[in-house]
Every structure is written in structure tokens, then in C-alpha cells.
Tab-separated table of C-alpha atoms in Angstrom:
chain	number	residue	atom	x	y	z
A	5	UNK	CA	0.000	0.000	0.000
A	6	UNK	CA	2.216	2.331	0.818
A	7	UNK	CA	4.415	1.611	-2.463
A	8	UNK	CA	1.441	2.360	-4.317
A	9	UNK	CA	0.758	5.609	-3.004
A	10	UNK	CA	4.477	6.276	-3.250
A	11	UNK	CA	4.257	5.120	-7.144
A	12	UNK	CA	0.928	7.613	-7.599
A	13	UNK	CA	3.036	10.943	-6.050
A	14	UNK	CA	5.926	10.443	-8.280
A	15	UNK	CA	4.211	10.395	-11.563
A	16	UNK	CA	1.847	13.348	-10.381
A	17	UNK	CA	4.698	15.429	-9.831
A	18	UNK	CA	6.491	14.563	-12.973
A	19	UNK	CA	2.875	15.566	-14.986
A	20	UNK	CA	3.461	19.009	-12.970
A	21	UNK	CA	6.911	19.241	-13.628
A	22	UNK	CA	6.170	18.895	-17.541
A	23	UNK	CA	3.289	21.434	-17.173
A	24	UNK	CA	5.098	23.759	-15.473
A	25	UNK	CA	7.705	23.714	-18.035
A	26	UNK	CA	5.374	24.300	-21.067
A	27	UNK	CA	4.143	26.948	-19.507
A	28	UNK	CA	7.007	29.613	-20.093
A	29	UNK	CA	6.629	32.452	-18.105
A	30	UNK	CA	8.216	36.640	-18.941
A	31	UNK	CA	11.498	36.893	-17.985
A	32	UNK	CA	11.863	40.382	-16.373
A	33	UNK	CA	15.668	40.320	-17.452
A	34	UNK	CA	15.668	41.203	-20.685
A	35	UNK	CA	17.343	44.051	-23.002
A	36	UNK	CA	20.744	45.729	-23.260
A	37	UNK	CA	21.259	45.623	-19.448
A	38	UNK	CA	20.910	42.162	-19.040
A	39	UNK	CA	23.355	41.164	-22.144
A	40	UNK	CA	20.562	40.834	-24.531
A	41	UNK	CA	21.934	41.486	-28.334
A	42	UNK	CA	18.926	43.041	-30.655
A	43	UNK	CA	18.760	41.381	-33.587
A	44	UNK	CA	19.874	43.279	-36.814
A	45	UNK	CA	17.927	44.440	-39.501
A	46	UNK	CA	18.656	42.190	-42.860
A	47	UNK	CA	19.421	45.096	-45.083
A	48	UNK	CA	17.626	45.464	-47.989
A	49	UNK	CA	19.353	44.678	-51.236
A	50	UNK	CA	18.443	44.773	-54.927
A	51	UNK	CA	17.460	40.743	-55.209
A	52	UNK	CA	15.271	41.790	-52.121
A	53	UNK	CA	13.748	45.122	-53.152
A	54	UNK	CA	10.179	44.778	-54.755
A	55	UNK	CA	11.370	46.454	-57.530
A	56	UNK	CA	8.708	48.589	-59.271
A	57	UNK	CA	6.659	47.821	-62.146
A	58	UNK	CA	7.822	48.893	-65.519
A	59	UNK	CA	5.122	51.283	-67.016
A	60	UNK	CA	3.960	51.032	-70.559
A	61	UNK	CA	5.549	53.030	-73.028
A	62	UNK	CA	3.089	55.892	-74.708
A	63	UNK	CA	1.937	54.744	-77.775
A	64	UNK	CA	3.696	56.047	-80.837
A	65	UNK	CA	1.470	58.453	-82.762
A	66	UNK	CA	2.191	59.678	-86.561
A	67	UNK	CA	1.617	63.386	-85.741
A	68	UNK	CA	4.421	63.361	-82.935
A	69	UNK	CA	6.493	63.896	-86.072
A	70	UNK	CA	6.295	66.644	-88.453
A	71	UNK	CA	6.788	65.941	-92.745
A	72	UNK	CA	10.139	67.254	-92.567
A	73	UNK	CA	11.290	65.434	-89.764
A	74	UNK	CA	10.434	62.325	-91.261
A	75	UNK	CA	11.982	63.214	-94.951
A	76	UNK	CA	15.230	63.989	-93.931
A	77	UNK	CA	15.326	61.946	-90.983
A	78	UNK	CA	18.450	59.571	-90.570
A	79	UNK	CA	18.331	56.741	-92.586
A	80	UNK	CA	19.000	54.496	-89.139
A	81	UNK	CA	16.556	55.776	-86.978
A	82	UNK	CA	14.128	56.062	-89.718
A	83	UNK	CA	14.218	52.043	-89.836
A	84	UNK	CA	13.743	52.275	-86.192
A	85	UNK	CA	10.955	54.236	-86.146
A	86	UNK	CA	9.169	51.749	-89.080
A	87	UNK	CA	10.279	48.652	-86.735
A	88	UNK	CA	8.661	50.754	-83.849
A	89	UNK	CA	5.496	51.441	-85.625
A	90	UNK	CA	5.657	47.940	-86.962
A	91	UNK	CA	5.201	46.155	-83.633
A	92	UNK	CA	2.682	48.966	-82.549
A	93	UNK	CA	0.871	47.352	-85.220
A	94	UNK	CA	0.810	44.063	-84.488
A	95	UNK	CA	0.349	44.146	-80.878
A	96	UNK	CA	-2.662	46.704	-81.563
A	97	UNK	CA	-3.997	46.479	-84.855
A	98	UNK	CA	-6.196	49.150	-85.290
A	99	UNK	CA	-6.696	51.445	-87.819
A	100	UNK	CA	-4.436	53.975	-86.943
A	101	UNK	CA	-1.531	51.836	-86.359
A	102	UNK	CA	-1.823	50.678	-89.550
A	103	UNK	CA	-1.925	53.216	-91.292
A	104	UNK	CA	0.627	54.856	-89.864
A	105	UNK	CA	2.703	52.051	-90.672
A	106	UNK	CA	1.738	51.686	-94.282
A	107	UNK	CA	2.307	55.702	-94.331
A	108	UNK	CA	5.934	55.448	-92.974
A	109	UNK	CA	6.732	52.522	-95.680
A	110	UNK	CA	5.270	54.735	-98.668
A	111	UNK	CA	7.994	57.367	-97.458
A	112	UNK	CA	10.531	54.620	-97.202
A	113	UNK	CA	9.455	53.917	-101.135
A	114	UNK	CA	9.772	57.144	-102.128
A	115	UNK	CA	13.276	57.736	-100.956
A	116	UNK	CA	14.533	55.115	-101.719
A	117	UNK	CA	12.857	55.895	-105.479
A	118	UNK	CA	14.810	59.248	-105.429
A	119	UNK	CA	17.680	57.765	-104.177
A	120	UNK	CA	17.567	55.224	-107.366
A	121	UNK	CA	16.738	58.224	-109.881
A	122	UNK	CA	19.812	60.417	-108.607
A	123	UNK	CA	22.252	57.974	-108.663
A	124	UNK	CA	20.772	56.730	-112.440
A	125	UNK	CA	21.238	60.803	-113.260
A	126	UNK	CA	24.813	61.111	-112.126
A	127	UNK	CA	25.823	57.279	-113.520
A	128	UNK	CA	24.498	58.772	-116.977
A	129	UNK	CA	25.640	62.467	-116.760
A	130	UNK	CA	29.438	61.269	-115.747
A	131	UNK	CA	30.312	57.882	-117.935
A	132	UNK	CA	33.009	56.769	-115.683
A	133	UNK	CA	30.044	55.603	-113.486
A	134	UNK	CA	28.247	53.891	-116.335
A	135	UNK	CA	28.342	49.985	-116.072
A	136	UNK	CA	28.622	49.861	-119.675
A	137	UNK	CA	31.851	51.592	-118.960
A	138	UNK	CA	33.758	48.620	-118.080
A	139	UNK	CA	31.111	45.828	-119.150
A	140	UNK	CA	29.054	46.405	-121.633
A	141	UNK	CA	26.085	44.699	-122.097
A	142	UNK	CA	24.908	45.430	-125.038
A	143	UNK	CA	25.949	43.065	-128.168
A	144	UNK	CA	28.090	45.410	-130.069
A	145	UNK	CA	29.870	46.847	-127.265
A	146	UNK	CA	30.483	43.193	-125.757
A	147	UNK	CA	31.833	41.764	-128.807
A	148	UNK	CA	33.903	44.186	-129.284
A	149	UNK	CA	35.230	44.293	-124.993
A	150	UNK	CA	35.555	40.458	-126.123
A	151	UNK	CA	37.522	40.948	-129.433
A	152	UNK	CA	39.991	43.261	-127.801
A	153	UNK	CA	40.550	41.024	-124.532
A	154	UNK	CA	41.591	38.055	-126.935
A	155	UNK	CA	44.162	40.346	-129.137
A	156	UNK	CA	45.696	41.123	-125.804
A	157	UNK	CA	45.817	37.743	-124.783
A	158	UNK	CA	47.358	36.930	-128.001
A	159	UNK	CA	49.880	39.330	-128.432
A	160	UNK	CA	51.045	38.750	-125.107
A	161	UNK	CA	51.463	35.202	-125.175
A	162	UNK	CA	53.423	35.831	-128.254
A	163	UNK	CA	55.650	38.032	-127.220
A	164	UNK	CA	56.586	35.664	-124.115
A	165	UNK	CA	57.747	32.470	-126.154
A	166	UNK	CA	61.338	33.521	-125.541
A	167	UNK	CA	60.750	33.966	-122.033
A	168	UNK	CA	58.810	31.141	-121.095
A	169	UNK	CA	58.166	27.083	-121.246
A	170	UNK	CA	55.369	24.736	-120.466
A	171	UNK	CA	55.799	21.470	-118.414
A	172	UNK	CA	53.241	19.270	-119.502
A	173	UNK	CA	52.600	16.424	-116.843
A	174	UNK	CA	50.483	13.620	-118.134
A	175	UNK	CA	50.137	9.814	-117.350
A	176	UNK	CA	50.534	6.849	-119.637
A	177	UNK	CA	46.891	5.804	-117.719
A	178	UNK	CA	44.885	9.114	-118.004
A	179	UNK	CA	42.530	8.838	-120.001
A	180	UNK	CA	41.499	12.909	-119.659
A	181	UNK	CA	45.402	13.390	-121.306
A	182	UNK	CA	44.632	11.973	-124.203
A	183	UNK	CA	42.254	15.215	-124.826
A	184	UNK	CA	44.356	17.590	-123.282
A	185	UNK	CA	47.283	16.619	-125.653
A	186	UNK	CA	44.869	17.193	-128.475
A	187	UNK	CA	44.506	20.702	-126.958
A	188	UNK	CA	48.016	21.327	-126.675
A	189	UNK	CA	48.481	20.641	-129.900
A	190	UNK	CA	46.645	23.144	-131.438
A	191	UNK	CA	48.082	25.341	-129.218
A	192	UNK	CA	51.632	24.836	-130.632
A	193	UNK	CA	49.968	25.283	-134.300
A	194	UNK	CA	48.755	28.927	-132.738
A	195	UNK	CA	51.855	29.760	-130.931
A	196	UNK	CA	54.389	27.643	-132.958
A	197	UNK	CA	57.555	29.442	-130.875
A	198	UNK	CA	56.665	28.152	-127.659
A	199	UNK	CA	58.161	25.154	-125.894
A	200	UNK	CA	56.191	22.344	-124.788
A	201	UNK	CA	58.291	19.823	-122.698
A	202	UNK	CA	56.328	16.310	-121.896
A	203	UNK	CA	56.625	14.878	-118.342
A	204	UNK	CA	55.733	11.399	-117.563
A	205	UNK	CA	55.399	11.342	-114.247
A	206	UNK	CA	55.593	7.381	-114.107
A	207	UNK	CA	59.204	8.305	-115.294
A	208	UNK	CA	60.033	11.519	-113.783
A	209	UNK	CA	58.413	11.329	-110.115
A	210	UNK	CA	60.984	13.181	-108.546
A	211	UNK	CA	59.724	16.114	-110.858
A	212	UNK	CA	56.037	15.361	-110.269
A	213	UNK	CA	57.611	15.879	-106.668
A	214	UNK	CA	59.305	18.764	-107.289
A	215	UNK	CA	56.430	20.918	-108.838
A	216	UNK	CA	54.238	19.527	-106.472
A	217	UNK	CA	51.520	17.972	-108.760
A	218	UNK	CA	49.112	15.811	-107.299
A	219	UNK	CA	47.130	14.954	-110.596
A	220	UNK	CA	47.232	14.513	-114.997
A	221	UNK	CA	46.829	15.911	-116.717
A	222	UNK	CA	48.925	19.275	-115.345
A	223	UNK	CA	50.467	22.035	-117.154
A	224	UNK	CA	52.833	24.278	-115.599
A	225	UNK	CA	54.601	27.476	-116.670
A	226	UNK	CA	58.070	28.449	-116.068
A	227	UNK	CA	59.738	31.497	-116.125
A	228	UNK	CA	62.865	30.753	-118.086
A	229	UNK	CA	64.997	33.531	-116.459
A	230	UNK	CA	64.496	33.119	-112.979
A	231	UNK	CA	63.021	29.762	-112.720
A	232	UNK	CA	60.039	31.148	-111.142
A	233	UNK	CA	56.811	28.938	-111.728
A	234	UNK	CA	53.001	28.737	-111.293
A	235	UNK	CA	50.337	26.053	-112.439
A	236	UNK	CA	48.186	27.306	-115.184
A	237	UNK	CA	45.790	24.287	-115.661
A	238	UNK	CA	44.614	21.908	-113.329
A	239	UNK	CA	42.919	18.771	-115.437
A	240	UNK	CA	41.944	18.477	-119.254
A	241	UNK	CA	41.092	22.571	-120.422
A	242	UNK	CA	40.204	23.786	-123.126
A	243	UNK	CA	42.534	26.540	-125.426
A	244	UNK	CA	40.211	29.445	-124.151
A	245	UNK	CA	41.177	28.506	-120.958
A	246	UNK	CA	44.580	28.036	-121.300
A	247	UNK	CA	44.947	30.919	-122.767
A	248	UNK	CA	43.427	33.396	-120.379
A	249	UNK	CA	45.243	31.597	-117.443
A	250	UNK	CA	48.842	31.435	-119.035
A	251	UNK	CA	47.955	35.333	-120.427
A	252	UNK	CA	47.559	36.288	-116.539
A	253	UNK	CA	50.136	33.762	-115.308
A	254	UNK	CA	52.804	35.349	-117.465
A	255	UNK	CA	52.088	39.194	-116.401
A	256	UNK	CA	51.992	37.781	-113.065
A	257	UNK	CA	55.572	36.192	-113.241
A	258	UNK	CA	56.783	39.118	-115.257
A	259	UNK	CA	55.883	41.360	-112.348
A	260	UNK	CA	53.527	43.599	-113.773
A	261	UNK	CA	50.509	42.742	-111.691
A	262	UNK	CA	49.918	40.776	-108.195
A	263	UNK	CA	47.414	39.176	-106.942
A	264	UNK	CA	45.228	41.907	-105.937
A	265	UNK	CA	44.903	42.425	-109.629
A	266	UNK	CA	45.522	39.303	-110.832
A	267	UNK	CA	43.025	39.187	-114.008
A	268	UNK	CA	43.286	42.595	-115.095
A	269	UNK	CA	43.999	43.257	-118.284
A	270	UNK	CA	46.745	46.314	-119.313
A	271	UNK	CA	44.315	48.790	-120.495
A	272	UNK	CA	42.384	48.192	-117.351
A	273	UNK	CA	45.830	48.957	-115.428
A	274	UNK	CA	46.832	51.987	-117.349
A	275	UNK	CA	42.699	53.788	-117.162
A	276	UNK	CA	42.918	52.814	-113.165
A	277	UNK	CA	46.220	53.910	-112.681
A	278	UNK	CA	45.186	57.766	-112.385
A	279	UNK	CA	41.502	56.851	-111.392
A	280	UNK	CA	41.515	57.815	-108.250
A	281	UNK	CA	42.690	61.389	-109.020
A	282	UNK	CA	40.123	61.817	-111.558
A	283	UNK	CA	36.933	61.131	-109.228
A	284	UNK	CA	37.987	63.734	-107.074
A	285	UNK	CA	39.269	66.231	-109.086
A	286	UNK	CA	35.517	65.681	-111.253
A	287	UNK	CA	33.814	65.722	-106.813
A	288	UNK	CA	35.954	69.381	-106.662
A	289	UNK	CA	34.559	70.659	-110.361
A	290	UNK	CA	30.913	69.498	-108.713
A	291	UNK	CA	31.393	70.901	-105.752
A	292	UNK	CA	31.886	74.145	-106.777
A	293	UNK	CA	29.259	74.013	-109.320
A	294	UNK	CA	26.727	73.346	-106.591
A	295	UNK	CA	28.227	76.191	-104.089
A	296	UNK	CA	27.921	78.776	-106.862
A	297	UNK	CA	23.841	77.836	-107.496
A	298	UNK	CA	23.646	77.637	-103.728
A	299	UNK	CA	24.928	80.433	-102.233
């Protein structure tokens, strides 16, 4: 009995004990003077800012702009003002923005119409401007450009037999050298004073080696005074070709063009030569023209 009533105290006082606990009472020792730390303010950063809403742009409106402003407005922000408009469109297709839109575009055309009828003017008034100038398209004009090309062709490579020799590289095997020798042939019947020196390269690797070729049929041409050489064909061509690219490969080893120029022909070098001076001498004779109408 009296373990029992002993057993029944202990576990009422630990219930009391736990209830006490749970129920926390103020401590009256709080603050600075008691060694209390305040806790510190987070401070407030960018991430953590409620940053504000954007506001909607004003709406782009056609009279914000006068007729003048829009006619001799930069060409760049013009075409960002049309993009501008352009989206205002879209997003909000009314009427206005649409017509605004379509109105900006038709002054877009219209420039760019004057732009194409000045520049017509000026490429007619001064000839050096003219595409016909330099290519003609017409069929008199052409034939003749064409006629005069191949004389110069011609009387170059004729003038450079002494000068220079052609490696031919072939193969017993290939069957594209049959047709190329064919070629060459009546080459040598055109230009009988040039030198045409076979290479087997089944025979002769070490010059196949030397020169670097890779494939037949090849035809290279050498510069017979200072050994200097370039490739002028590259597999079976025809004469046309071979003469055009041995015309230019010749000037080119003879020094009087580079590669900048490569294909120019000499009356092409000589008109160029001083072409440069001439535009802006002509830009000065204009330019005074317009200051004296224009005071």
C-alpha cells in the first residue's frame, strides 16, 4: 500500500513538472542591461527590393512627327521608327496603327525611289560611273570588250615564247590526257615558238615531286629567267582557258601585276592607274558648281 501511493506521487509530480515547463513564463531580465543582443535588420538589397513595375511606353502616334522630320530623318533611326510602328501594329492592330505604318513605308518607297533616280542621273551624266563603262552589255559593245581582250591575250602570249616554257605532266593511264594533248596541240599550231616539254610522271616522279603535282593531266609554266613557276591548268582545259590563265600567269611572273589584280587586263591597269585622281578632281569641279547655285 504504501508503495502504491508512493508510485501515484511520483508520476503526479512529474505531470506538474512537464506542465510547469510548457508553460514559459516573462522573464523580467531582458534588453541591453541584461546582455541581450537586438537582432539586426537584414538590409535590404536589390534581389530583395520589390522592384517597381515597368510602365507602358506611350503609344507612338504619326503626328508626334512633323513631314520634314520624317523626310530627312536619318536613314537608321528612320528604320527604327518603321520597326517601332511595326510592332505597334501588331500588338494593336487598329486602324491607326496601320496606317501609320503603311504611311511610314510609302515614305521609305519614295526615298529610296529618289535615291535610285539620282544615282541613275549622275551614272548617266558622268560615264566613268556607267556599267557599260567597263562591261558592256549590249551586243556590239560586248563583242567588241571580247575581241579586244583576246588580241591582248594573243599578243602577249606571243611576245613571251622567248621567255617562257610549259611542263606538260600527263600519265601513260589518263585517259582525260589523251584530250588535253589534243589541246596542246593546237596550241603549238597557234603559238608555234613556244616550248612544250612532256613529263611522264611514271618516269620523272621526282619532278612530279618537285612541282608539287598531285594529278594529270597538269600544265605548268616556267619562267625561263628566274626559274620562277606557277600552275596554269589543273585537269583536261580547253585553249580558251589556257589561254586566259597562261595570259595572266605570265604578267603575273613578269611582275607587272599581283594578286590583288591578278586578271586585269593592261588597259584596265593603265585607265585605273590615275583613277583615283580623276573622281575627285571631277567631286571638286561638282562641288563648286553646286556652291555657286547655292549660295
Amino acid at each position: 500500500m504504501l508503495k502504491l501511493l508512493t508510485l501515484i506521487c511520483t508520476m503526479a509530480a512529474v505531470v506538474l513538472s512537464g506542465q510547469a515547463a510548457a508553460l514559459e513564463l516573462p522573464n523580467p531580465k531582458r534588453g541591453f542591461w541584461w546582455g541581450e543582443r537586438a537582432q539586426e535588420e537584414q538590409p535590404v538589397t536589390e534581389e530583395t527590393a520589390d522592384k517597381a513595375p515597368d510602365l507602358p511606353a506611350p503609344p507612338l502616334r504619326l503626328s508626334d512627327f512633323t513631314p520634314e522630320e520624317l523626310w530627312t530623318m536619318p536613314p537608321s533611326e528612320f528604320s527604327e521608327l518603321v520597326e517601332k510602328f511595326s510592332h505597334q501594329a501588331i500588338q494593336f492592330p487598329t486602324e491607326e496603327n496601320a496606317y501609320a505604318y503603311l504611311a511610314l513605308n510609302d515614305i521609305s518607297r519614295r526615298k529610296a525611289l529618289e535615291f535610285t533616280n539620282i544615282t541613275s542621273f549622275v551614272s548617266q551624266r558622268y560615264p566613268e560611273f556607267s556599267p557599260g563603262y567597263d562591261h558592256p552589255t549590249n551586243v556590239p559593245g560586248r563583242q567588241s570588250l571580247l575581241a579586244r581582250q583576246a588580241q591582248e591575250r594573243q599578243d602577249v602570249i606571243s611576245s613571251a615564247a622567248n621567255e617562257f616554257g610549259l611542263l606538260y605532266f600527263h600519265d601513260p593511264s589518263c585517259s582525260a590526257c589523251v584530250a588535253q594533248e589534243g589541246i596542246l596541240q593546237f596550241f603549238n599550231r597557234k603559238y608555234p615558238s613556244w616550248g612544250i616539254r612532256p613529263v611522264n610522271i611514271r618516269m620523272e616522279p621526282y619532278a612530279a615531286a618537285q612541282f608539287g603535282v598531285q594529278r594529270t593531266p597538269t600544265i605548268i609554266a616556267v619562267h625561263l629567267q628566274s626559274d620562277e613557276w606557277l600552275p596554269v591548268t589543273n585537269g583536261a582545259e580547253s585553249l580558251d582557258n589556257i589561254e586566259e590563265r597562261l595570259f595572266w600567269t605570265i604578267r603575273y611572273l613578269r611582275g607587272e601585276t599581283n594578286p590583288q589584280n591578278f586578271g586585269d587586263f593592261q588597259y584596265q591597269q593603265q585607265r585605273d592607274q590615275n583613277r583615283n585622281h580623276d573622281l575627285f578632281e571631277r567631286y571638286q569641279y561638282i562641288q563648286n558648281q553646286s556652291s555657286r547655285s547655292n549660295p
